[in-house]
PDB file of C-alpha atoms in Angstrom:
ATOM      1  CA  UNK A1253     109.535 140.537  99.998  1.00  0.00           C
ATOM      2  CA  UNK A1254     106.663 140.420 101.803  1.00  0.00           C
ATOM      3  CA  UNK A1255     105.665 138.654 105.200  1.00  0.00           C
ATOM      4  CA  UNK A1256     103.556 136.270 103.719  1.00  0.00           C
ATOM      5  CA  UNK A1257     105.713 135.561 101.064  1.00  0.00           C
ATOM      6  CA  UNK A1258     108.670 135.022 103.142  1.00  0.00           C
ATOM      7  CA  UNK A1259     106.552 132.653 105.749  1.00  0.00           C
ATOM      8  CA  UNK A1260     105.639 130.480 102.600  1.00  0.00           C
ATOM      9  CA  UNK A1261     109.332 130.264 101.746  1.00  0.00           C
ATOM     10  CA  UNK A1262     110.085 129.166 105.004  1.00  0.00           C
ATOM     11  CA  UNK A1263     107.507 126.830 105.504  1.00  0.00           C
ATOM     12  CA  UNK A1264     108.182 125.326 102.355  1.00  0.00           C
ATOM     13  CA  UNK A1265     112.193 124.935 102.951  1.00  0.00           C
ATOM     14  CA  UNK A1266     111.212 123.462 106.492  1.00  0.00           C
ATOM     15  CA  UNK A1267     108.966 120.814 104.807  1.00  0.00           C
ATOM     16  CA  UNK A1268     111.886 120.172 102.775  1.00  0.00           C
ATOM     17  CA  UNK A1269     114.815 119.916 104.863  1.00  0.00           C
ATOM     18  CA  UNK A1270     113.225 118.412 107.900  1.00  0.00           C
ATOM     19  CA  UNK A1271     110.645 116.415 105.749  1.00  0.00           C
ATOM     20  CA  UNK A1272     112.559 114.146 104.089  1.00  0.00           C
ATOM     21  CA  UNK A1273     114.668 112.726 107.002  1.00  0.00           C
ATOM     22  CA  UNK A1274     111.819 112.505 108.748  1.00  0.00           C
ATOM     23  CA  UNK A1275     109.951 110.221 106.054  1.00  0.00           C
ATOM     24  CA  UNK A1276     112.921 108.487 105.539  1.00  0.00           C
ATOM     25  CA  UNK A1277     113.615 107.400 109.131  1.00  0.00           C
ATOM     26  CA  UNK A1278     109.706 107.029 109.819  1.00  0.00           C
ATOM     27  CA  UNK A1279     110.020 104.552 107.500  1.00  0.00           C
ATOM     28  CA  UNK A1280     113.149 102.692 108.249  1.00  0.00           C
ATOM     29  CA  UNK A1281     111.586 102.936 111.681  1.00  0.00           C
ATOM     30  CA  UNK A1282     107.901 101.795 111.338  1.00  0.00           C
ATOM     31  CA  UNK A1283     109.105  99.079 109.111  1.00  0.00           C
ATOM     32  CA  UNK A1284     111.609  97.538 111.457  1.00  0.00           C
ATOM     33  CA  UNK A1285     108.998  97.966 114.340  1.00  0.00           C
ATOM     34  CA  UNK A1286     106.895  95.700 112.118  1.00  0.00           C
ATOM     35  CA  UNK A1287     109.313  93.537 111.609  1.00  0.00           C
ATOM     36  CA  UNK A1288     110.039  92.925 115.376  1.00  0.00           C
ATOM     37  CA  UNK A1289     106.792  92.397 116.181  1.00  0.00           C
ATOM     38  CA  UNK A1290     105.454  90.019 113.805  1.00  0.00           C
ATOM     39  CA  UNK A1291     109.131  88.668 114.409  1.00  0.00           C
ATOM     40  CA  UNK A1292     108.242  85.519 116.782  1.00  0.00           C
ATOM     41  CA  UNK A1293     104.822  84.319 114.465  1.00  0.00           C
ATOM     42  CA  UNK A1294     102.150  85.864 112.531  1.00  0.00           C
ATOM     43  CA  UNK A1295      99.731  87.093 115.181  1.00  0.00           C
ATOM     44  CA  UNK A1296     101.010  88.814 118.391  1.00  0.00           C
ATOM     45  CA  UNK A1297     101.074  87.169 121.337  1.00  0.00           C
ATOM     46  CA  UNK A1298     100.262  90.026 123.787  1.00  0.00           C
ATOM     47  CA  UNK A1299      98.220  92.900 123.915  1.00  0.00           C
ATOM     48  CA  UNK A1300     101.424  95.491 124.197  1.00  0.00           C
ATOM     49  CA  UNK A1301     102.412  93.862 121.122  1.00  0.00           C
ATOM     50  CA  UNK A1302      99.482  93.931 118.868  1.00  0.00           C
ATOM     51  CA  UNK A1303      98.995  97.685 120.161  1.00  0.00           C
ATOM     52  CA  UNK A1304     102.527  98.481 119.076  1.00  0.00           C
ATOM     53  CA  UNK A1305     101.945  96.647 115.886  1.00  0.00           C
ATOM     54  CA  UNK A1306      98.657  98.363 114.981  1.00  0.00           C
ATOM     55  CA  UNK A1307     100.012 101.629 115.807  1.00  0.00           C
ATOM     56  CA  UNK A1308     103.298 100.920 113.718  1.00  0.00           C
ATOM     57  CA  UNK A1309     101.318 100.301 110.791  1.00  0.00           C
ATOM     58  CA  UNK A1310      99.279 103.191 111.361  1.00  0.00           C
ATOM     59  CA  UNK A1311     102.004 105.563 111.903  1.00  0.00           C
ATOM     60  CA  UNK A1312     103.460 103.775 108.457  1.00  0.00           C
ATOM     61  CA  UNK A1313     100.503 104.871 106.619  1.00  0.00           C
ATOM     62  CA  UNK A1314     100.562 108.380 108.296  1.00  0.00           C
ATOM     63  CA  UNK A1315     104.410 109.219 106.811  1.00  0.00           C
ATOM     64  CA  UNK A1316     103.671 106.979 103.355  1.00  0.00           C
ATOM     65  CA  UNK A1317     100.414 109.104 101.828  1.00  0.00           C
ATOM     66  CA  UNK A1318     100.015 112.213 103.974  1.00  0.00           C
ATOM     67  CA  UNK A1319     103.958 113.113 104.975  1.00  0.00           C
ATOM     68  CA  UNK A1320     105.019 112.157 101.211  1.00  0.00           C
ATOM     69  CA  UNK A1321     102.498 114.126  99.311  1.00  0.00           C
ATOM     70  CA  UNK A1322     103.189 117.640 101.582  1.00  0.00           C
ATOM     71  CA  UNK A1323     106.850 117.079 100.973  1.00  0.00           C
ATOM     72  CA  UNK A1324     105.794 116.953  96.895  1.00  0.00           C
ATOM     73  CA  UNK A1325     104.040 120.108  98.093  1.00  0.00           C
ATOM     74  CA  UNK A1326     107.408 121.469  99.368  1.00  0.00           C
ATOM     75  CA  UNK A1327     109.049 120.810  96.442  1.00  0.00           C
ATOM     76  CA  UNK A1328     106.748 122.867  93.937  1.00  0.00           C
ATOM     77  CA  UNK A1329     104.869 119.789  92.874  1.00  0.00           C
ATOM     78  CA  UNK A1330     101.313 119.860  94.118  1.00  0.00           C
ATOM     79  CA  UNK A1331      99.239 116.797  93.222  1.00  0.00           C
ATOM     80  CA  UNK A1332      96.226 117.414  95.135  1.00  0.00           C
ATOM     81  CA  UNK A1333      95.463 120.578  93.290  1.00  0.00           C
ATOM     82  CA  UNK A1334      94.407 118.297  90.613  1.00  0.00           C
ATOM     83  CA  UNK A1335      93.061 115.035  91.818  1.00  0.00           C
ATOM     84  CA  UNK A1336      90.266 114.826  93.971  1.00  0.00           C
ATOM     85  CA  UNK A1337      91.125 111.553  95.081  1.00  0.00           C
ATOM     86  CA  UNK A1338      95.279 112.729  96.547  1.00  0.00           C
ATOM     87  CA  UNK A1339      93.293 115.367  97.901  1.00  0.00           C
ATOM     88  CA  UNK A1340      90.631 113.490 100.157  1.00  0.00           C
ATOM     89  CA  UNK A1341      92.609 110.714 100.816  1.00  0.00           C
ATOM     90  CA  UNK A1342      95.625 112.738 102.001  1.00  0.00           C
ATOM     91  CA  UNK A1343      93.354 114.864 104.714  1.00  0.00           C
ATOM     92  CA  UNK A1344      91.240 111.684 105.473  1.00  0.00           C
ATOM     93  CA  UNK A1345      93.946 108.845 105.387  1.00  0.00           C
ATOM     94  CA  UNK A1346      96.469 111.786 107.838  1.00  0.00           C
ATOM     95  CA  UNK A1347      93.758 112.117 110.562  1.00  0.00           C
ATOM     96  CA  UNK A1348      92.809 108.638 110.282  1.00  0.00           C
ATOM     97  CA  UNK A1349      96.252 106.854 110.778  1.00  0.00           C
ATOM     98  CA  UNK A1350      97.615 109.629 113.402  1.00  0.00           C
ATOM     99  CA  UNK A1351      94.705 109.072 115.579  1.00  0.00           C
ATOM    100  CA  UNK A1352      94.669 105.792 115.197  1.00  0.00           C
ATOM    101  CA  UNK A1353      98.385 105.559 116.322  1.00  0.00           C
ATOM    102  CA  UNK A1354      98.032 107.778 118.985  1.00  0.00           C
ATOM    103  CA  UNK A1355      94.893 105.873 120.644  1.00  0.00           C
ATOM    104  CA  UNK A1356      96.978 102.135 120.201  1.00  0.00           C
ATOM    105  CA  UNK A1357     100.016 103.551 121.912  1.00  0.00           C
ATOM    106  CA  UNK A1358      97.416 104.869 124.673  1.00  0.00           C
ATOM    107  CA  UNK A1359      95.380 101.100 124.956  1.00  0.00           C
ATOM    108  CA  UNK A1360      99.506  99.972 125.521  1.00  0.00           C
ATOM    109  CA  UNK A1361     100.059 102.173 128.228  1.00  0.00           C
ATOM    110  CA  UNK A1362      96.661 101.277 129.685  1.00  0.00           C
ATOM    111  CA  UNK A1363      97.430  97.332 129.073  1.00  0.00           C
ATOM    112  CA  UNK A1364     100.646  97.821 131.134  1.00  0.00           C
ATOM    113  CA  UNK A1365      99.042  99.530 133.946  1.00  0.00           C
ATOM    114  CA  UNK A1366      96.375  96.508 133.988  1.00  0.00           C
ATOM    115  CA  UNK A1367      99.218  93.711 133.643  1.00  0.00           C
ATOM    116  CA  UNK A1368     101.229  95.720 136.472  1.00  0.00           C
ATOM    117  CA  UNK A1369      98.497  95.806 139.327  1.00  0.00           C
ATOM    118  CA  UNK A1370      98.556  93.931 142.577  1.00  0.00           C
ATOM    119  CA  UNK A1371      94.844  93.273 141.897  1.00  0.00           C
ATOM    120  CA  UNK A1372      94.039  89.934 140.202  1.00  0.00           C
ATOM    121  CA  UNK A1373      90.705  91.387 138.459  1.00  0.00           C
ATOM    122  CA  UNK A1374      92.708  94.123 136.554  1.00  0.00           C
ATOM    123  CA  UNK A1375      95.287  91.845 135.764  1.00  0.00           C
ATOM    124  CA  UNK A1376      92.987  89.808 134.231  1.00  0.00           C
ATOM    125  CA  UNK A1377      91.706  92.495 131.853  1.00  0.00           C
ATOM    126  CA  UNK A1378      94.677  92.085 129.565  1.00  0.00           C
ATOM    127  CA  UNK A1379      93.746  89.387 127.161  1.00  0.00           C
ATOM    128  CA  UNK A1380      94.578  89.460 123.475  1.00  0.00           C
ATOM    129  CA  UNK A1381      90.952  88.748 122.637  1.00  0.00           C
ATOM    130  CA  UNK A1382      89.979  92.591 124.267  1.00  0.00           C
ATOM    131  CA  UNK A1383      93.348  94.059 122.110  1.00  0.00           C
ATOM    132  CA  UNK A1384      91.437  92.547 118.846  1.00  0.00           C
ATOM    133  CA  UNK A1385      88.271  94.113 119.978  1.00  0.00           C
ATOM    134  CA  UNK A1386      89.758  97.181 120.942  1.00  0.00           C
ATOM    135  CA  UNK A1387      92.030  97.875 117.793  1.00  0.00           C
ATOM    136  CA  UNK A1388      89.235  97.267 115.735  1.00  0.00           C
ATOM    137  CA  UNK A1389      86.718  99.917 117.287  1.00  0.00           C
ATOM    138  CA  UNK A1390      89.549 101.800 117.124  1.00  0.00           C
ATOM    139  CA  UNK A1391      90.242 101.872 113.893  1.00  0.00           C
ATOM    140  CA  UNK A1392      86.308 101.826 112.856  1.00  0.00           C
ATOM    141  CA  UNK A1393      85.909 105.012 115.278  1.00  0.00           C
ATOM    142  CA  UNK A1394      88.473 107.171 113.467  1.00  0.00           C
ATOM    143  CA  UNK A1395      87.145 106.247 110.612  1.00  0.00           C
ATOM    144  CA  UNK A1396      83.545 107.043 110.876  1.00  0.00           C
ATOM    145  CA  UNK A1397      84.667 110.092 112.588  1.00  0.00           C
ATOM    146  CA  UNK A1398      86.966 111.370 109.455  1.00  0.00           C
ATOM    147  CA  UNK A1399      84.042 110.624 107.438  1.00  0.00           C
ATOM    148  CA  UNK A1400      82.992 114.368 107.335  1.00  0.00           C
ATOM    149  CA  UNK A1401      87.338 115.112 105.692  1.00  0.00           C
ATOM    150  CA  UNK A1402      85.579 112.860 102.870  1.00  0.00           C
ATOM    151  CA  UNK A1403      82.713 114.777 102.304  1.00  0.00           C
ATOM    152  CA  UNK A1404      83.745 118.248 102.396  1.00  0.00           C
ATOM    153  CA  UNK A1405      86.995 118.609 101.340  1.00  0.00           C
ATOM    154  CA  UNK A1406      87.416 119.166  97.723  1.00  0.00           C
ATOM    155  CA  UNK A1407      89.419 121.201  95.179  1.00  0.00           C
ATOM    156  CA  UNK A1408      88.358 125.066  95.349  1.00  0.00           C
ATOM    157  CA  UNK A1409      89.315 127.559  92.829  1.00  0.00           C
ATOM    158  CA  UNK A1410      91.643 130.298  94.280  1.00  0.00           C
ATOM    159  CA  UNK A1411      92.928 133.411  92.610  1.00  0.00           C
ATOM    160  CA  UNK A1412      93.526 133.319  88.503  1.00  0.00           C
ATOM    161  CA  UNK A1413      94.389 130.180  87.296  1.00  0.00           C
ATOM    162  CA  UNK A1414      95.176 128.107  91.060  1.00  0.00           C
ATOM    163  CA  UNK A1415      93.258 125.872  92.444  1.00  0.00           C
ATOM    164  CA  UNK A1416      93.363 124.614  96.553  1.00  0.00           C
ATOM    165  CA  UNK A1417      92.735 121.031  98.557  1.00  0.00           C
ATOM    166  CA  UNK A1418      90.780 122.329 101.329  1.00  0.00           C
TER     167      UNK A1418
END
């Protein structure tokens, strides 16, 4: 067996046996963080908690499309060889809804430095008015800037009878 043959048998049992529980409890997860935070009423409250809340959703969306389809890949069942749309929206809707997730849990840290100093003027940075703003440019920035993931990516042909999402 060759070395590239044995790498794509072990990257394909690794998606496998460590992709599943990892969908599985990224959902359980990102659903009951949901669930706590739209637990009191319908709109949050406090910054923390709508940046928590947009990035649970985001990370949600990250382990639904993206996570689920390269698990199918695992598995010997590739659907974005053969629609265009899996195939864009997997890249795109993956560096979208990570990014997104990572910058909310960021604008939380930086919300609980603001509401933690001695200084009246930073404290009063923290409204929920600036979290709206702020999860909504984010989510507009990542998604102008995975606009190229749209554009190019596409289904290639590859050697005799394949084809390839890249």
């Amino acid at each position: 067996m060759s070395s590239v043959a044995s790498l794509t048998l072990i990257s394909q049992q690794f998606t496998i046996y460590f992709g599943i529980p990892v969908f599985f409890f990224g959902l359980i997860g990102n659903c009951l963080n949901i669930l706590l935070f739209l637990s009191k009423n319908l709109f949050p409250s406090s910054p923390c908690q709508l940046y928590f809340l947009t990035a649970s959703i985001s990370s949600l969306i990250a382990i639904i499309i993206p996570l689920s389809l390269r698990i199918l890949i695992g598995l010997q069942y590739d659907l974005t060889k053969t629609n265009l749309f899996l195939c864009k929206s997997r890249q795109y809707l993956g560096h979208v809804s990570i990014l997104a997730s990572l910058t909310c849990v960021s604008l939380a840290t930086i919300d609980r430095y603001l509401i933690s100093c001695r200084e009246v003027r930073f404290r009063q940075m923290s409204k929920i008015s600036t979290a709206r703003i702020l999860c909504i440019l984010t989510i507009v920035f990542w998604s102008l800037h995975g606009l190229p993931i749209v554009i190019m990516v596409n289904i290639y042909p590859a050697a005799a009878n394949q084809t390839v999402c890249v």
